mmCIF file of C-alpha atoms in Angstrom:
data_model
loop_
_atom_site.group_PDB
_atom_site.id
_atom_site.type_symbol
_atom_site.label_atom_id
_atom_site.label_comp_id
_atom_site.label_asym_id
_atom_site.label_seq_id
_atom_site.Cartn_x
_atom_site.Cartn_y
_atom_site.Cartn_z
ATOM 1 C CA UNK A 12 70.989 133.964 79.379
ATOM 2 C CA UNK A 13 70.961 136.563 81.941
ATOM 3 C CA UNK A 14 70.171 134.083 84.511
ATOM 4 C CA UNK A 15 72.656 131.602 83.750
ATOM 5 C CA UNK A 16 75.626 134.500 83.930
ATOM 6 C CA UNK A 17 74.409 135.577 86.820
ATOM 7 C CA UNK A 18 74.424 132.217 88.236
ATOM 8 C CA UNK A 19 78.000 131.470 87.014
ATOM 9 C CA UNK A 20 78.838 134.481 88.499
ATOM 10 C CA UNK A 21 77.770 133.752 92.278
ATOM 11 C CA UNK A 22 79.730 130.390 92.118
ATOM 12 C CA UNK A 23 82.856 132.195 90.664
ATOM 13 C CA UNK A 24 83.293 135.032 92.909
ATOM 14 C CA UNK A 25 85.400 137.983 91.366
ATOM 15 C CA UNK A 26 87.925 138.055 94.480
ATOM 16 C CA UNK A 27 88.744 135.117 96.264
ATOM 17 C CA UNK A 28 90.367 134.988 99.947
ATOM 18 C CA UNK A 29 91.814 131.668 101.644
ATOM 19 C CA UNK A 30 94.448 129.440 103.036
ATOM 20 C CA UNK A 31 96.894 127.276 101.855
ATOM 21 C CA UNK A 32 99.449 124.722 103.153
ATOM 22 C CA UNK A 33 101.580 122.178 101.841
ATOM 23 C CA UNK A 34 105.019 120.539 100.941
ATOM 24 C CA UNK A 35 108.150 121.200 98.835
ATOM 25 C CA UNK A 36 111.141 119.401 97.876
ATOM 26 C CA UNK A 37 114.091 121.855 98.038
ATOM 27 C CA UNK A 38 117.507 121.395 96.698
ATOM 28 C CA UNK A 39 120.264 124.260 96.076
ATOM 29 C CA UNK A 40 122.134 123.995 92.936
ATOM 30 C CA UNK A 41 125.935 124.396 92.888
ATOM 31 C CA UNK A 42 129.346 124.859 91.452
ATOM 32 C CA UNK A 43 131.291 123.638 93.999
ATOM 33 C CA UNK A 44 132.576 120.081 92.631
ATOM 34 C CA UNK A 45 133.324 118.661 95.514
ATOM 35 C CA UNK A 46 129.447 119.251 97.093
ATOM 36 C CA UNK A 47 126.764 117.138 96.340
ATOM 37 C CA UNK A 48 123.504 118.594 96.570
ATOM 38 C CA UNK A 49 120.340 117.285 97.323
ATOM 39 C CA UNK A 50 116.582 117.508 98.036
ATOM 40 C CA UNK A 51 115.148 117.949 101.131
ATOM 41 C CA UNK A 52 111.763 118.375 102.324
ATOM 42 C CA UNK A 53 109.972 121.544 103.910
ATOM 43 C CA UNK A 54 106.760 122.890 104.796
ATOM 44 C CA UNK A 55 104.666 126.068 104.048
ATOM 45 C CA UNK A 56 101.442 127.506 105.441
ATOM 46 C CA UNK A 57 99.688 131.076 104.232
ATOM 47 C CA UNK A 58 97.289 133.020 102.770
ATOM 48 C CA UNK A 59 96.358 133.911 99.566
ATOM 49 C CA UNK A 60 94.120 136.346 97.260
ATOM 50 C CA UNK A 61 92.301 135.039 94.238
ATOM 51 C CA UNK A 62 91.017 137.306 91.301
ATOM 52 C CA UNK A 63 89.045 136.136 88.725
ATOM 53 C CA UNK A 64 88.420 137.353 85.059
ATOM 54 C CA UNK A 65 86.560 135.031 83.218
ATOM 55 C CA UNK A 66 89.400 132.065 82.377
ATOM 56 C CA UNK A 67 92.078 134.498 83.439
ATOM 57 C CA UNK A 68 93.407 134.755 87.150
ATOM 58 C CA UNK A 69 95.983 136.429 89.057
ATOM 59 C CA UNK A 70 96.980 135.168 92.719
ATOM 60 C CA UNK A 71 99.160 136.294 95.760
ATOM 61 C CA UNK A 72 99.674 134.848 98.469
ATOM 62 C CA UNK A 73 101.806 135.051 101.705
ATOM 63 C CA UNK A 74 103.296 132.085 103.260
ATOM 64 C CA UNK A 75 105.437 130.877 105.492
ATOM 65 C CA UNK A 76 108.368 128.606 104.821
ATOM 66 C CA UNK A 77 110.393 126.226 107.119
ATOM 67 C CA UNK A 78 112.822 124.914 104.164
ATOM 68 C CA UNK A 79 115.908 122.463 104.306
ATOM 69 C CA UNK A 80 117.635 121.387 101.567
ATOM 70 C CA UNK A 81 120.771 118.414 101.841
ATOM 71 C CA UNK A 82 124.316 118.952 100.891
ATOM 72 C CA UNK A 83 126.972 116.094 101.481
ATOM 73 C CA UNK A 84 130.784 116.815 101.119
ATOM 74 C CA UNK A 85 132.671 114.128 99.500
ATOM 75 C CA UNK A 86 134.250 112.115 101.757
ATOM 76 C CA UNK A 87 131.701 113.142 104.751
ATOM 77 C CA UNK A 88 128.051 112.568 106.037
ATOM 78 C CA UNK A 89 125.120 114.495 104.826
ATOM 79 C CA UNK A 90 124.172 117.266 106.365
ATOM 80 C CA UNK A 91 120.909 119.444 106.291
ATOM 81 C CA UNK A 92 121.000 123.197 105.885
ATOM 82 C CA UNK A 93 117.362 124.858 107.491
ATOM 83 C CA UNK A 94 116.105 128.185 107.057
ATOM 84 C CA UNK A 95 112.723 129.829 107.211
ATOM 85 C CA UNK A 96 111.668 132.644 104.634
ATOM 86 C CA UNK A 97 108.518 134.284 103.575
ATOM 87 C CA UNK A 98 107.686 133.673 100.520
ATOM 88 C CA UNK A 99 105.166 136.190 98.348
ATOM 89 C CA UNK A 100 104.295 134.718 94.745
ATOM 90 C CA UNK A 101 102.398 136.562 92.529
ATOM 91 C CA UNK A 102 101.072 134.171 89.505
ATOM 92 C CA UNK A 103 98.645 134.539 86.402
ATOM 93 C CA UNK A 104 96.713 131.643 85.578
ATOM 94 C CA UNK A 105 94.389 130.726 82.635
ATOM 95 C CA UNK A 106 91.352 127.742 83.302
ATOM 96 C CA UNK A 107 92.050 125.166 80.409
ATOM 97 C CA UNK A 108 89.065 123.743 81.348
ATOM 98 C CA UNK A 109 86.160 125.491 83.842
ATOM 99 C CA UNK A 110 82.654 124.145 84.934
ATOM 100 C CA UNK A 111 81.215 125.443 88.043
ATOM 101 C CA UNK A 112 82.491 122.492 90.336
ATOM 102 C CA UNK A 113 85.649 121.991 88.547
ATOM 103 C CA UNK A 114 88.394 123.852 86.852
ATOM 104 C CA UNK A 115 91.660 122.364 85.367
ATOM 105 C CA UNK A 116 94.372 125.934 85.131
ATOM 106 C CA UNK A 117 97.601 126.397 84.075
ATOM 107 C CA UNK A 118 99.624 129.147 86.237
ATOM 108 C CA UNK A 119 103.383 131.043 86.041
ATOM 109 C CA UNK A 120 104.799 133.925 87.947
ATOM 110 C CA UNK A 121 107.328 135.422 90.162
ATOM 111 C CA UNK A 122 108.393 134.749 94.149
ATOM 112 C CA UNK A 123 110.053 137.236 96.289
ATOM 113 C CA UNK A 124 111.003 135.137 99.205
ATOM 114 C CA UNK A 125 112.346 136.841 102.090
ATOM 115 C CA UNK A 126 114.749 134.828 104.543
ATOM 116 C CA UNK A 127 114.543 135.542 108.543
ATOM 117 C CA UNK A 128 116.617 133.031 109.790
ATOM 118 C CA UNK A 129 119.588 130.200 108.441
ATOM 119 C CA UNK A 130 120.650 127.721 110.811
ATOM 120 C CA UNK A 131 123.175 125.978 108.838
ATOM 121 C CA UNK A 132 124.610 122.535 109.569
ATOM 122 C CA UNK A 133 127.948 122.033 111.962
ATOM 123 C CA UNK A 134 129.506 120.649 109.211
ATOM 124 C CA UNK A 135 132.962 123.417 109.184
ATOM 125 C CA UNK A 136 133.102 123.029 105.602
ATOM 126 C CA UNK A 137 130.177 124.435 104.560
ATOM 127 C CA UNK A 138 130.325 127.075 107.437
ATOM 128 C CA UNK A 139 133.400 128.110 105.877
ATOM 129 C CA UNK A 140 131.823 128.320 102.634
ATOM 130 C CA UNK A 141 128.542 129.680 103.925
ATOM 131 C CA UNK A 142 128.749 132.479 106.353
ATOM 132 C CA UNK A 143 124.924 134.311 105.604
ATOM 133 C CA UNK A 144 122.277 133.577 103.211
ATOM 134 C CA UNK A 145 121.196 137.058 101.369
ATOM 135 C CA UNK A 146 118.411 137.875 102.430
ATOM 136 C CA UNK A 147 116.106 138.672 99.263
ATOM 137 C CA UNK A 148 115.948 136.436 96.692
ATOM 138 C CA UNK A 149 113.689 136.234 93.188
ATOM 139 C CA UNK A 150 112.474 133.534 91.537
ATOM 140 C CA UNK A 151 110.657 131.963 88.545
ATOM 141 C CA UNK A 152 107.361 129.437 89.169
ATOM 142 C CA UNK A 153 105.375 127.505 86.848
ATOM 143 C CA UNK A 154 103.105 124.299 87.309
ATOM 144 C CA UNK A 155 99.360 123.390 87.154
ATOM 145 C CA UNK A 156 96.555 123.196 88.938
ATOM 146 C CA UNK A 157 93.189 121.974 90.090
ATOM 147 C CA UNK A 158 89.977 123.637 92.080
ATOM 148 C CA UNK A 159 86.963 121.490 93.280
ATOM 149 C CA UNK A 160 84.487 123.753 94.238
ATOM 150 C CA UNK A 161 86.431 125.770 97.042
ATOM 151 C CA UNK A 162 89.335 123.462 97.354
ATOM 152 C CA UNK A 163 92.394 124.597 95.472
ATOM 153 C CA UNK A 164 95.331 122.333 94.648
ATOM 154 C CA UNK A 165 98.539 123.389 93.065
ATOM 155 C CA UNK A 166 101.984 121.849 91.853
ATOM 156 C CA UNK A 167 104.656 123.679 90.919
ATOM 157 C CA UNK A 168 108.399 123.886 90.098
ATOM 158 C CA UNK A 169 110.327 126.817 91.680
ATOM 159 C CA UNK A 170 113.716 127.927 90.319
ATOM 160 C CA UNK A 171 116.089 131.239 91.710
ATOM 161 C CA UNK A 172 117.042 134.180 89.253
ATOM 162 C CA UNK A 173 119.705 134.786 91.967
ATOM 163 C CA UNK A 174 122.065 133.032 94.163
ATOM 164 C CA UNK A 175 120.868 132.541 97.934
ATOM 165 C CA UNK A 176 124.292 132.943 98.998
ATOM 166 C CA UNK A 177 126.504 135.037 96.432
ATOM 167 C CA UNK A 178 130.030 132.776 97.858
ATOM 168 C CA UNK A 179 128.126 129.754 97.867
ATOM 169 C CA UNK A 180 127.234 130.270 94.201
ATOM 170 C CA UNK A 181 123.827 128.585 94.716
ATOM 171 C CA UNK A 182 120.022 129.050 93.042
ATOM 172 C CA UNK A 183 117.314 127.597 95.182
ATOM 173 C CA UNK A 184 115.241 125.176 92.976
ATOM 174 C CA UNK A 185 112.013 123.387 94.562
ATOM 175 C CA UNK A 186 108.819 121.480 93.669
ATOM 176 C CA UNK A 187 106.038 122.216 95.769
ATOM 177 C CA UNK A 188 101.977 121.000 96.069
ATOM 178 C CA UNK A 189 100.152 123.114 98.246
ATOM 179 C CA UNK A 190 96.196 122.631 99.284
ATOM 180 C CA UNK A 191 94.143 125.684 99.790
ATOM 181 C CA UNK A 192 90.965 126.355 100.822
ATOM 182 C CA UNK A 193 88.866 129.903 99.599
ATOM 183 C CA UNK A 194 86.823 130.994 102.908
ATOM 184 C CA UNK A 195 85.033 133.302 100.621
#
């Protein structure tokens, strides 16, 4: 018996470190009625921190996001808005099911996402309407998951406790899938 934990144990590390990339379809809800919104897609690459207690697990990570999202004003062409942010989730997990090449997890947390830059479309409309994003911004995650042996693969859905742009009236909303990889 001794053996066998200590066996499990070796092939599920305590602390995990590794990268992750991936994809995310991003949309910003809002009240304007005249503004359709829609999704866009953008692209994320990072790090992240793994630790593991028994079925339960907690995760960070760091990443980098190049996000658009689509708005269209009635009447006019689309236009994309862009901005990059860094994003830092924090999420618990539980393994629904867990073998030592494959586990099956459910996972929900938090995202503090951090914008640097918002290069916003030519459109004078929405300039008008959007001057700055705010810079901070929280939001909600949930989703599921799936690790084969060191290969990690998430999808989640991302919604904003707060507006990204309090005159804009707008909460960020996304579904990512990211792939990771644990070095160690």
């Amino acid at each position: 018996m001794m053996f066998s934990k200590k066996l499990f144990a070796q092939e599920q590390p305590l602390i995990q470190v590794g990268i992750k990339g991936g994809s995310s379809l991003n949309k910003l809800n809002t009240e304007l009625a005249d503004l359709d919104d829609k999704y866009a897609i953008g692209l994320h690459v990072g790090g992240m921190a793994r630790v593991n207690l028994g079925r339960a697990y907690i995760q960070g990570e760091a990443l980098f996001n190049k996000r658009k999202a689509a708005l269209k004003p009635q009447g006019q062409t689309e236009s994309k808005l862009k901005w990059n942010a860094i994003d830092i989730p924090v999420v618990a997990g539980y393994k629904i099911y867990q073998n030592q090449e494959l586990n099956f997890r459910i996972l929900g947390g938090v995202i503090y996402s951090y914008t640097l830059n918002d290069n916003l479309s030519p459109i004078k409309a929405i300039q008008q309407g959007i001057k700055h994003f705010d810079k901070s911004n929280l939001q909600l995650t949930g989703g599921l998951g799936v690790d084969i042996q060191r290969f990690t693969l998430d999808v989640r859905y991302e919604r904003g406790f707060s507006d990204l742009n309090k005159s804009f009236k707008s909460k960020p909303q996304a579904f990512s899938i990211g792939l990771g990889y644990f070095i160690f």
